Amino acid sequence: MAELTYREAVIEGIAQEMRRDEKVVFLGEDIGKAGGVFKATVGLWDEFGDLRVRDTPISEQAILGAAMGAAMTGLRPIAEIMFSDFLAVCWDIVTNQIAKSRYMTGGQVDLPLVIRTANGGGARFGAQHSQSVENWAMMIPGIKVVAPSTPADVKGLLAAAIRDPDPVIFFEQKSLYATKGEVPDGEHVDEIGKAKVVREGDDVTILALALMVPRALEAAERLQAEAGISASVVDIRSLVPLDTQTILSQVKKTARVVTVEENPRLCGWGAEIASIIAEECFYDLDMPIVRITTPHIPLSSADELEDAMIPSADRIFETVRQEVD
Amino acid sequence: MAKKAGAKKKAPDKKAQLNDDIGEENRLTMWRLQLEVRQVEQRLHDLFFQNLIKGTSHLAIGQEAISAGFGAAMRPDDYTFCTYRGHAHTLVRGASMTGMIGELMGKECGMLKGKGGSMHLTDVEHGAMGSYAIIGAHLPIAAGAAWQAQYNKTGQIAACFFGDGTTNIGAFHEALNFAVVWNLPVVFVCENNLYMEYTPISEVTAVEHPAADRACAYGLPSIIVDGNDADAVFRVATTAFDKARAGGGPSLIEAKTYRYSGHSRADPATYRPEGELEEWMKKDPIPMYRQRLLDFGVKEDVVSGIEEAVLKAVDEATEEAKASPPPPLESAYEDVWADGGASWRN
Ligand SMILES: Cc1ncc(C[n+]2csc(CCOP(=O)(O)OP(=O)(O)O)c2C)c(N)n1
Ligand SMILES: [Mg+2]
């Protein structure tokens, strides 16, 4: 095991797959010589060169369109969209083209590609560079949606995404880039579509994704220490496919469930999961399902405002303590 | 130069003309392809009015010389990307007529198994990499296919067809710049039929030639071709493909043409000035090409033999498509994912 940052794990995941498979190519704005605006691609251009790591113009439709055309003719491209907010300017390529082409052509087209993007808030960037948009992607049939919370998951799930025969959007939480964690040595490939129980508990299940996972874990420790409440924490990791088995079994065990979502309230991923729980294990529940989300507002840039809007460990702790009591 | 006294006026050497740089074989291919496109389009139009085809369709009647000229100039492993007005471009790559007619009729035999319809015809096996119905989207996608060819040094090219209206959307400009800076083997072809849906392109475009006048912005030569003359199209296509295969990068070609029907099935095209259609029908690519072949000395029975064979093939394909059942309901749950299924949870 080596200790890596989340951003180093991105580099390692891409490098591992590019060394293994010549078909893997990488394109995006400032990803090559400059090493990426989040420094999450440093060294890749030096190792793999101009032909495989290609800087692009500021042309998001061209970036994703080219990735699609290359994927459907035999390459395995990784495309970077610098901030997930910018998916809005190339959403046609994502939702109308990439997501639907296999289906619409009766299965003629393969689209093994990965869209990597920096997602989420916490960096005081304001409403156009801070959104959590994983729920946009979750609504579209035909794309897999992954959002890791630890360096080990970044490397393993990114490798799995690159090897996946279907298109994957890979959401990297930008406030996590500097965080550290143990990453297995040697080749590391995880499985997309499996949630992880990161803390076992008996009284309540907290479902979380990406940046919300460390905050849920911190809250769970305090719930144990300060309120005697034993919380399970499930890292969802992949919204599509969704590991409902793991989620439902934890909910049945604890009979209480809270979702913690960074996205604004309406149509957040927690709403879909809450509806599945309500349909499939309503009678196992001892309390209504609770959703903790960013309010349904755009994010502000001021420290105090942004911090007060995105669910914090404090807010998770307080909400769970009140609801479970 | 003054004529030599007593020199006999030489009759044109028909054989030499027929076997010029284009050659007899390519010309007969283009003759067949133009007929296939026209006959299939007319049949689709008829089937609509018999209510055997639902939804919409965008016919390329009048524009056949473009698909035929480019189609004949392509290598079998080259890529075609086209729009919802894409029956022609898909057909000229060798796609099955039954699969095409069946797809529009919503039958199991459809080339997309009834899941795409008129606007999404695709035949990957023949290099027809899709018909795209969101304006402009397929220009960068074609650039991506060309990137694959460049990366793997396969010598393939991607040909990308779109309308005049498409030159005003951002994806056109992103794709042109991108293809030039990456020096990709892609040929962009604007079929300028003078109209977007109902609005004349001249009313909404800053320049006179919507594609050709923009070429200079991307460091490309301005190329305009008579889109109703298959030979002229074939020549311009061959030049652009050769350049792309030799590592010379992309081209942008504007082909001037006209569609005889409205934009789509629902459009009676009343916005066209009186007499415009009639003027263009005088330049109909099909009778013009027929006459050229005869002038070049091709025998009438060869020319009409191809006509008859095409009509017979269209008749047979129509009957086969009519006889095919609708797609099975389970098929709606197939092919969302590479594993063949549609599952999003365990
Ligand atoms: C992004 C987008 N905007 C609008 C439309 C609706 N639309 C379909 S075809 C068309 C006209 C396109 O004109 P042109 O590019 O000249 O192609 P033509 O139909 O003449 O072949 C329009 C506006 C669309 N499909 N996609
Ligand atoms: Mg037009």
PDB file of C-alpha atoms in Angstrom, chain B residues 114-267:
ATOM      1  CA  GLY B 114     -37.209  -0.501 -35.440  1.00  0.00           C
ATOM      2  CA  LYS B 115     -35.445   1.614 -32.803  1.00  0.00           C
ATOM      3  CA  GLY B 116     -34.219   4.519 -34.880  1.00  0.00           C
ATOM      4  CA  GLY B 117     -36.346   5.174 -37.932  1.00  0.00           C
ATOM      5  CA  SER B 118     -35.742   7.489 -40.851  1.00  0.00           C
ATOM      6  CA  MET B 119     -33.539  10.004 -39.041  1.00  0.00           C
ATOM      7  CA  HIS B 120     -30.974   7.562 -37.615  1.00  0.00           C
ATOM      8  CA  LEU B 121     -30.120   5.123 -40.413  1.00  0.00           C
ATOM      9  CA  THR B 122     -26.804   3.427 -39.654  1.00  0.00           C
ATOM     10  CA  ASP B 123     -24.957   0.505 -41.186  1.00  0.00           C
ATOM     11  CA  VAL B 124     -21.629   0.161 -39.425  1.00  0.00           C
ATOM     12  CA  GLU B 125     -20.640  -2.906 -41.432  1.00  0.00           C
ATOM     13  CA  HIS B 126     -20.671  -0.761 -44.580  1.00  0.00           C
ATOM     14  CA  GLY B 127     -19.051   2.284 -42.971  1.00  0.00           C
ATOM     15  CA  ALA B 128     -22.294   4.247 -42.638  1.00  0.00           C
ATOM     16  CA  MET B 129     -21.595   5.449 -39.088  1.00  0.00           C
ATOM     17  CA  GLY B 130     -24.909   7.063 -38.458  1.00  0.00           C
ATOM     18  CA  SER B 131     -27.485   9.681 -39.350  1.00  0.00           C
ATOM     19  CA  TYR B 132     -27.618  12.475 -36.812  1.00  0.00           C
ATOM     20  CA  ALA B 133     -30.723  14.541 -36.140  1.00  0.00           C
ATOM     21  CA  ILE B 134     -29.387  17.238 -33.858  1.00  0.00           C
ATOM     22  CA  ILE B 135     -27.937  19.854 -36.171  1.00  0.00           C
ATOM     23  CA  GLY B 136     -24.144  19.904 -36.186  1.00  0.00           C
ATOM     24  CA  ALA B 137     -23.469  17.104 -33.703  1.00  0.00           C
ATOM     25  CA  HIS B 138     -21.920  14.724 -36.189  1.00  0.00           C
ATOM     26  CA  LEU B 139     -19.202  17.096 -37.393  1.00  0.00           C
ATOM     27  CA  PRO B 140     -17.032  16.621 -34.293  1.00  0.00           C
ATOM     28  CA  ILE B 141     -17.990  12.943 -34.179  1.00  0.00           C
ATOM     29  CA  ALA B 142     -16.708  12.502 -37.746  1.00  0.00           C
ATOM     30  CA  ALA B 143     -13.516  14.279 -36.666  1.00  0.00           C
ATOM     31  CA  GLY B 144     -13.179  11.661 -33.922  1.00  0.00           C
ATOM     32  CA  ALA B 145     -13.481   8.798 -36.388  1.00  0.00           C
ATOM     33  CA  ALA B 146     -10.823  10.508 -38.489  1.00  0.00           C
ATOM     34  CA  TRP B 147      -8.663  10.747 -35.368  1.00  0.00           C
ATOM     35  CA  GLN B 148      -8.864   6.965 -35.050  1.00  0.00           C
ATOM     36  CA  ALA B 149      -7.725   6.595 -38.675  1.00  0.00           C
ATOM     37  CA  GLN B 150      -4.862   9.018 -38.089  1.00  0.00           C
ATOM     38  CA  TYR B 151      -3.841   7.343 -34.801  1.00  0.00           C
ATOM     39  CA  ASN B 152      -3.863   3.831 -36.241  1.00  0.00           C
ATOM     40  CA  LYS B 153      -2.478   4.985 -39.633  1.00  0.00           C
ATOM     41  CA  THR B 154      -5.206   3.077 -41.461  1.00  0.00           C
ATOM     42  CA  GLY B 155      -5.494   5.414 -44.452  1.00  0.00           C
ATOM     43  CA  GLN B 156      -9.237   5.702 -43.913  1.00  0.00           C
ATOM     44  CA  ILE B 157     -11.063   9.003 -44.254  1.00  0.00           C
ATOM     45  CA  ALA B 158     -14.301  10.244 -42.720  1.00  0.00           C
ATOM     46  CA  ALA B 159     -16.783  12.053 -44.976  1.00  0.00           C
ATOM     47  CA  CYS B 160     -19.299  14.200 -43.163  1.00  0.00           C
ATOM     48  CA  PHE B 161     -22.431  15.553 -44.905  1.00  0.00           C
ATOM     49  CA  PHE B 162     -24.685  18.329 -43.619  1.00  0.00           C
ATOM     50  CA  GLY B 163     -26.884  21.159 -44.863  1.00  0.00           C
ATOM     51  CA  ASP B 164     -26.368  24.870 -45.403  1.00  0.00           C
ATOM     52  CA  GLY B 165     -28.289  25.647 -42.212  1.00  0.00           C
ATOM     53  CA  THR B 166     -25.735  23.664 -40.218  1.00  0.00           C
ATOM     54  CA  THR B 167     -23.002  26.209 -40.934  1.00  0.00           C
ATOM     55  CA  ASN B 168     -24.611  28.564 -38.414  1.00  0.00           C
ATOM     56  CA  ILE B 169     -24.368  26.297 -35.347  1.00  0.00           C
ATOM     57  CA  GLY B 170     -21.391  26.254 -33.004  1.00  0.00           C
ATOM     58  CA  ALA B 171     -20.496  22.599 -33.507  1.00  0.00           C
ATOM     59  CA  PHE B 172     -19.680  23.337 -37.170  1.00  0.00           C
ATOM     60  CA  HIS B 173     -17.075  25.906 -36.155  1.00  0.00           C
ATOM     61  CA  GLU B 174     -15.685  23.829 -33.276  1.00  0.00           C
ATOM     62  CA  ALA B 175     -15.281  20.820 -35.545  1.00  0.00           C
ATOM     63  CA  LEU B 176     -13.630  22.763 -38.393  1.00  0.00           C
ATOM     64  CA  ASN B 177     -11.052  24.385 -36.126  1.00  0.00           C
ATOM     65  CA  PHE B 178     -10.418  21.131 -34.259  1.00  0.00           C
ATOM     66  CA  ALA B 179      -9.983  19.087 -37.441  1.00  0.00           C
ATOM     67  CA  VAL B 180      -7.549  21.628 -38.872  1.00  0.00           C
ATOM     68  CA  VAL B 181      -5.384  21.941 -35.759  1.00  0.00           C
ATOM     69  CA  TRP B 182      -5.233  18.151 -35.426  1.00  0.00           C
ATOM     70  CA  ASN B 183      -4.769  17.767 -39.204  1.00  0.00           C
ATOM     71  CA  LEU B 184      -7.441  15.058 -39.357  1.00  0.00           C
ATOM     72  CA  PRO B 185      -8.411  13.068 -42.467  1.00  0.00           C
ATOM     73  CA  VAL B 186     -11.994  14.286 -42.562  1.00  0.00           C
ATOM     74  CA  VAL B 187     -13.902  15.837 -45.467  1.00  0.00           C
ATOM     75  CA  PHE B 188     -16.775  18.128 -44.543  1.00  0.00           C
ATOM     76  CA  VAL B 189     -19.426  18.451 -47.216  1.00  0.00           C
ATOM     77  CA  CYS B 190     -22.100  21.133 -47.081  1.00  0.00           C
ATOM     78  CA  GLU B 191     -25.069  20.314 -49.294  1.00  0.00           C
ATOM     79  CA  ASN B 192     -26.353  23.796 -49.936  1.00  0.00           C
ATOM     80  CA  ASN B 193     -29.971  23.320 -51.006  1.00  0.00           C
ATOM     81  CA  LEU B 194     -30.720  27.009 -50.331  1.00  0.00           C
ATOM     82  CA  TYR B 195     -33.029  26.440 -47.362  1.00  0.00           C
ATOM     83  CA  MET B 196     -32.809  25.438 -43.726  1.00  0.00           C
ATOM     84  CA  GLU B 197     -36.263  24.096 -42.859  1.00  0.00           C
ATOM     85  CA  TYR B 198     -38.417  26.834 -44.338  1.00  0.00           C
ATOM     86  CA  THR B 199     -36.193  29.903 -44.200  1.00  0.00           C
ATOM     87  CA  PRO B 200     -33.890  30.722 -47.123  1.00  0.00           C
ATOM     88  CA  ILE B 201     -30.299  30.378 -45.947  1.00  0.00           C
ATOM     89  CA  SER B 202     -29.447  33.795 -47.432  1.00  0.00           C
ATOM     90  CA  GLU B 203     -31.786  35.501 -44.945  1.00  0.00           C
ATOM     91  CA  VAL B 204     -29.947  34.196 -41.896  1.00  0.00           C
ATOM     92  CA  THR B 205     -26.307  33.955 -42.935  1.00  0.00           C
ATOM     93  CA  ALA B 206     -23.608  36.619 -42.841  1.00  0.00           C
ATOM     94  CA  VAL B 207     -21.920  35.463 -46.036  1.00  0.00           C
ATOM     95  CA  GLU B 208     -23.130  34.492 -49.481  1.00  0.00           C
ATOM     96  CA  HIS B 209     -21.688  30.978 -49.567  1.00  0.00           C
ATOM     97  CA  PRO B 210     -22.472  29.542 -46.145  1.00  0.00           C
ATOM     98  CA  ALA B 211     -19.635  26.999 -46.090  1.00  0.00           C
ATOM     99  CA  ALA B 212     -17.145  28.147 -48.733  1.00  0.00           C
ATOM    100  CA  ASP B 213     -16.955  31.712 -47.421  1.00  0.00           C
ATOM    101  CA  ARG B 214     -16.148  30.405 -43.930  1.00  0.00           C
ATOM    102  CA  ALA B 215     -13.333  28.112 -45.097  1.00  0.00           C
ATOM    103  CA  CYS B 216     -10.744  30.897 -44.937  1.00  0.00           C
ATOM    104  CA  ALA B 217     -11.428  31.300 -41.208  1.00  0.00           C
ATOM    105  CA  TYR B 218      -9.910  27.849 -40.766  1.00  0.00           C
ATOM    106  CA  GLY B 219      -7.085  28.269 -43.251  1.00  0.00           C
ATOM    107  CA  LEU B 220      -8.844  26.094 -45.818  1.00  0.00           C
ATOM    108  CA  PRO B 221      -9.367  26.813 -49.514  1.00  0.00           C
ATOM    109  CA  SER B 222     -12.855  27.782 -50.571  1.00  0.00           C
ATOM    110  CA  ILE B 223     -14.335  24.975 -52.684  1.00  0.00           C
ATOM    111  CA  ILE B 224     -17.688  25.128 -54.467  1.00  0.00           C
ATOM    112  CA  VAL B 225     -18.944  22.364 -56.729  1.00  0.00           C
ATOM    113  CA  ASP B 226     -22.030  21.843 -58.866  1.00  0.00           C
ATOM    114  CA  GLY B 227     -23.874  19.383 -56.667  1.00  0.00           C
ATOM    115  CA  ASN B 228     -26.112  18.269 -59.510  1.00  0.00           C
ATOM    116  CA  ASP B 229     -23.233  16.909 -61.580  1.00  0.00           C
ATOM    117  CA  ALA B 230     -22.016  13.559 -60.263  1.00  0.00           C
ATOM    118  CA  ASP B 231     -18.801  13.718 -62.299  1.00  0.00           C
ATOM    119  CA  ALA B 232     -17.867  17.105 -60.862  1.00  0.00           C
ATOM    120  CA  VAL B 233     -18.680  15.837 -57.382  1.00  0.00           C
ATOM    121  CA  PHE B 234     -16.611  12.680 -57.920  1.00  0.00           C
ATOM    122  CA  ARG B 235     -13.593  14.745 -58.950  1.00  0.00           C
ATOM    123  CA  VAL B 236     -13.775  17.116 -56.011  1.00  0.00           C
ATOM    124  CA  ALA B 237     -14.300  14.162 -53.659  1.00  0.00           C
ATOM    125  CA  THR B 238     -11.325  12.266 -55.031  1.00  0.00           C
ATOM    126  CA  THR B 239      -9.058  15.281 -54.669  1.00  0.00           C
ATOM    127  CA  ALA B 240     -10.138  15.863 -51.069  1.00  0.00           C
ATOM    128  CA  PHE B 241      -9.860  12.178 -50.120  1.00  0.00           C
ATOM    129  CA  ASP B 242      -6.407  11.878 -51.684  1.00  0.00           C
ATOM    130  CA  LYS B 243      -5.272  14.942 -49.782  1.00  0.00           C
ATOM    131  CA  ALA B 244      -6.647  13.578 -46.499  1.00  0.00           C
ATOM    132  CA  ARG B 245      -5.104  10.128 -47.000  1.00  0.00           C
ATOM    133  CA  ALA B 246      -1.753  11.719 -47.796  1.00  0.00           C
ATOM    134  CA  GLY B 247      -1.756  13.511 -44.450  1.00  0.00           C
ATOM    135  CA  GLY B 248      -2.859  16.833 -45.919  1.00  0.00           C
ATOM    136  CA  GLY B 249      -5.700  17.294 -43.436  1.00  0.00           C
ATOM    137  CA  PRO B 250      -9.345  18.212 -43.774  1.00  0.00           C
ATOM    138  CA  SER B 251     -11.319  19.857 -46.578  1.00  0.00           C
ATOM    139  CA  LEU B 252     -14.556  21.793 -46.610  1.00  0.00           C
ATOM    140  CA  ILE B 253     -16.632  21.492 -49.774  1.00  0.00           C
ATOM    141  CA  GLU B 254     -19.841  23.323 -50.602  1.00  0.00           C
ATOM    142  CA  ALA B 255     -22.048  21.529 -53.123  1.00  0.00           C
ATOM    143  CA  LYS B 256     -24.818  23.636 -54.685  1.00  0.00           C
ATOM    144  CA  THR B 257     -28.059  21.763 -55.109  1.00  0.00           C
ATOM    145  CA  TYR B 258     -31.799  21.847 -54.513  1.00  0.00           C
ATOM    146  CA  ARG B 259     -34.366  19.559 -52.938  1.00  0.00           C
ATOM    147  CA  TYR B 260     -37.529  19.002 -54.950  1.00  0.00           C
ATOM    148  CA  SER B 261     -39.805  18.110 -52.061  1.00  0.00           C
ATOM    149  CA  GLY B 262     -40.411  20.123 -48.917  1.00  0.00           C
ATOM    150  CA  HIS B 263     -38.075  19.953 -45.937  1.00  0.00           C
ATOM    151  CA  SER B 264     -39.905  16.959 -44.536  1.00  0.00           C
ATOM    152  CA  ARG B 265     -43.059  15.037 -45.212  1.00  0.00           C
ATOM    153  CA  ALA B 266     -45.150  17.670 -43.438  1.00  0.00           C
ATOM    154  CA  ASP B 267     -43.899  20.536 -45.603  1.00  0.00           C
TER     155      ASP B 267
END
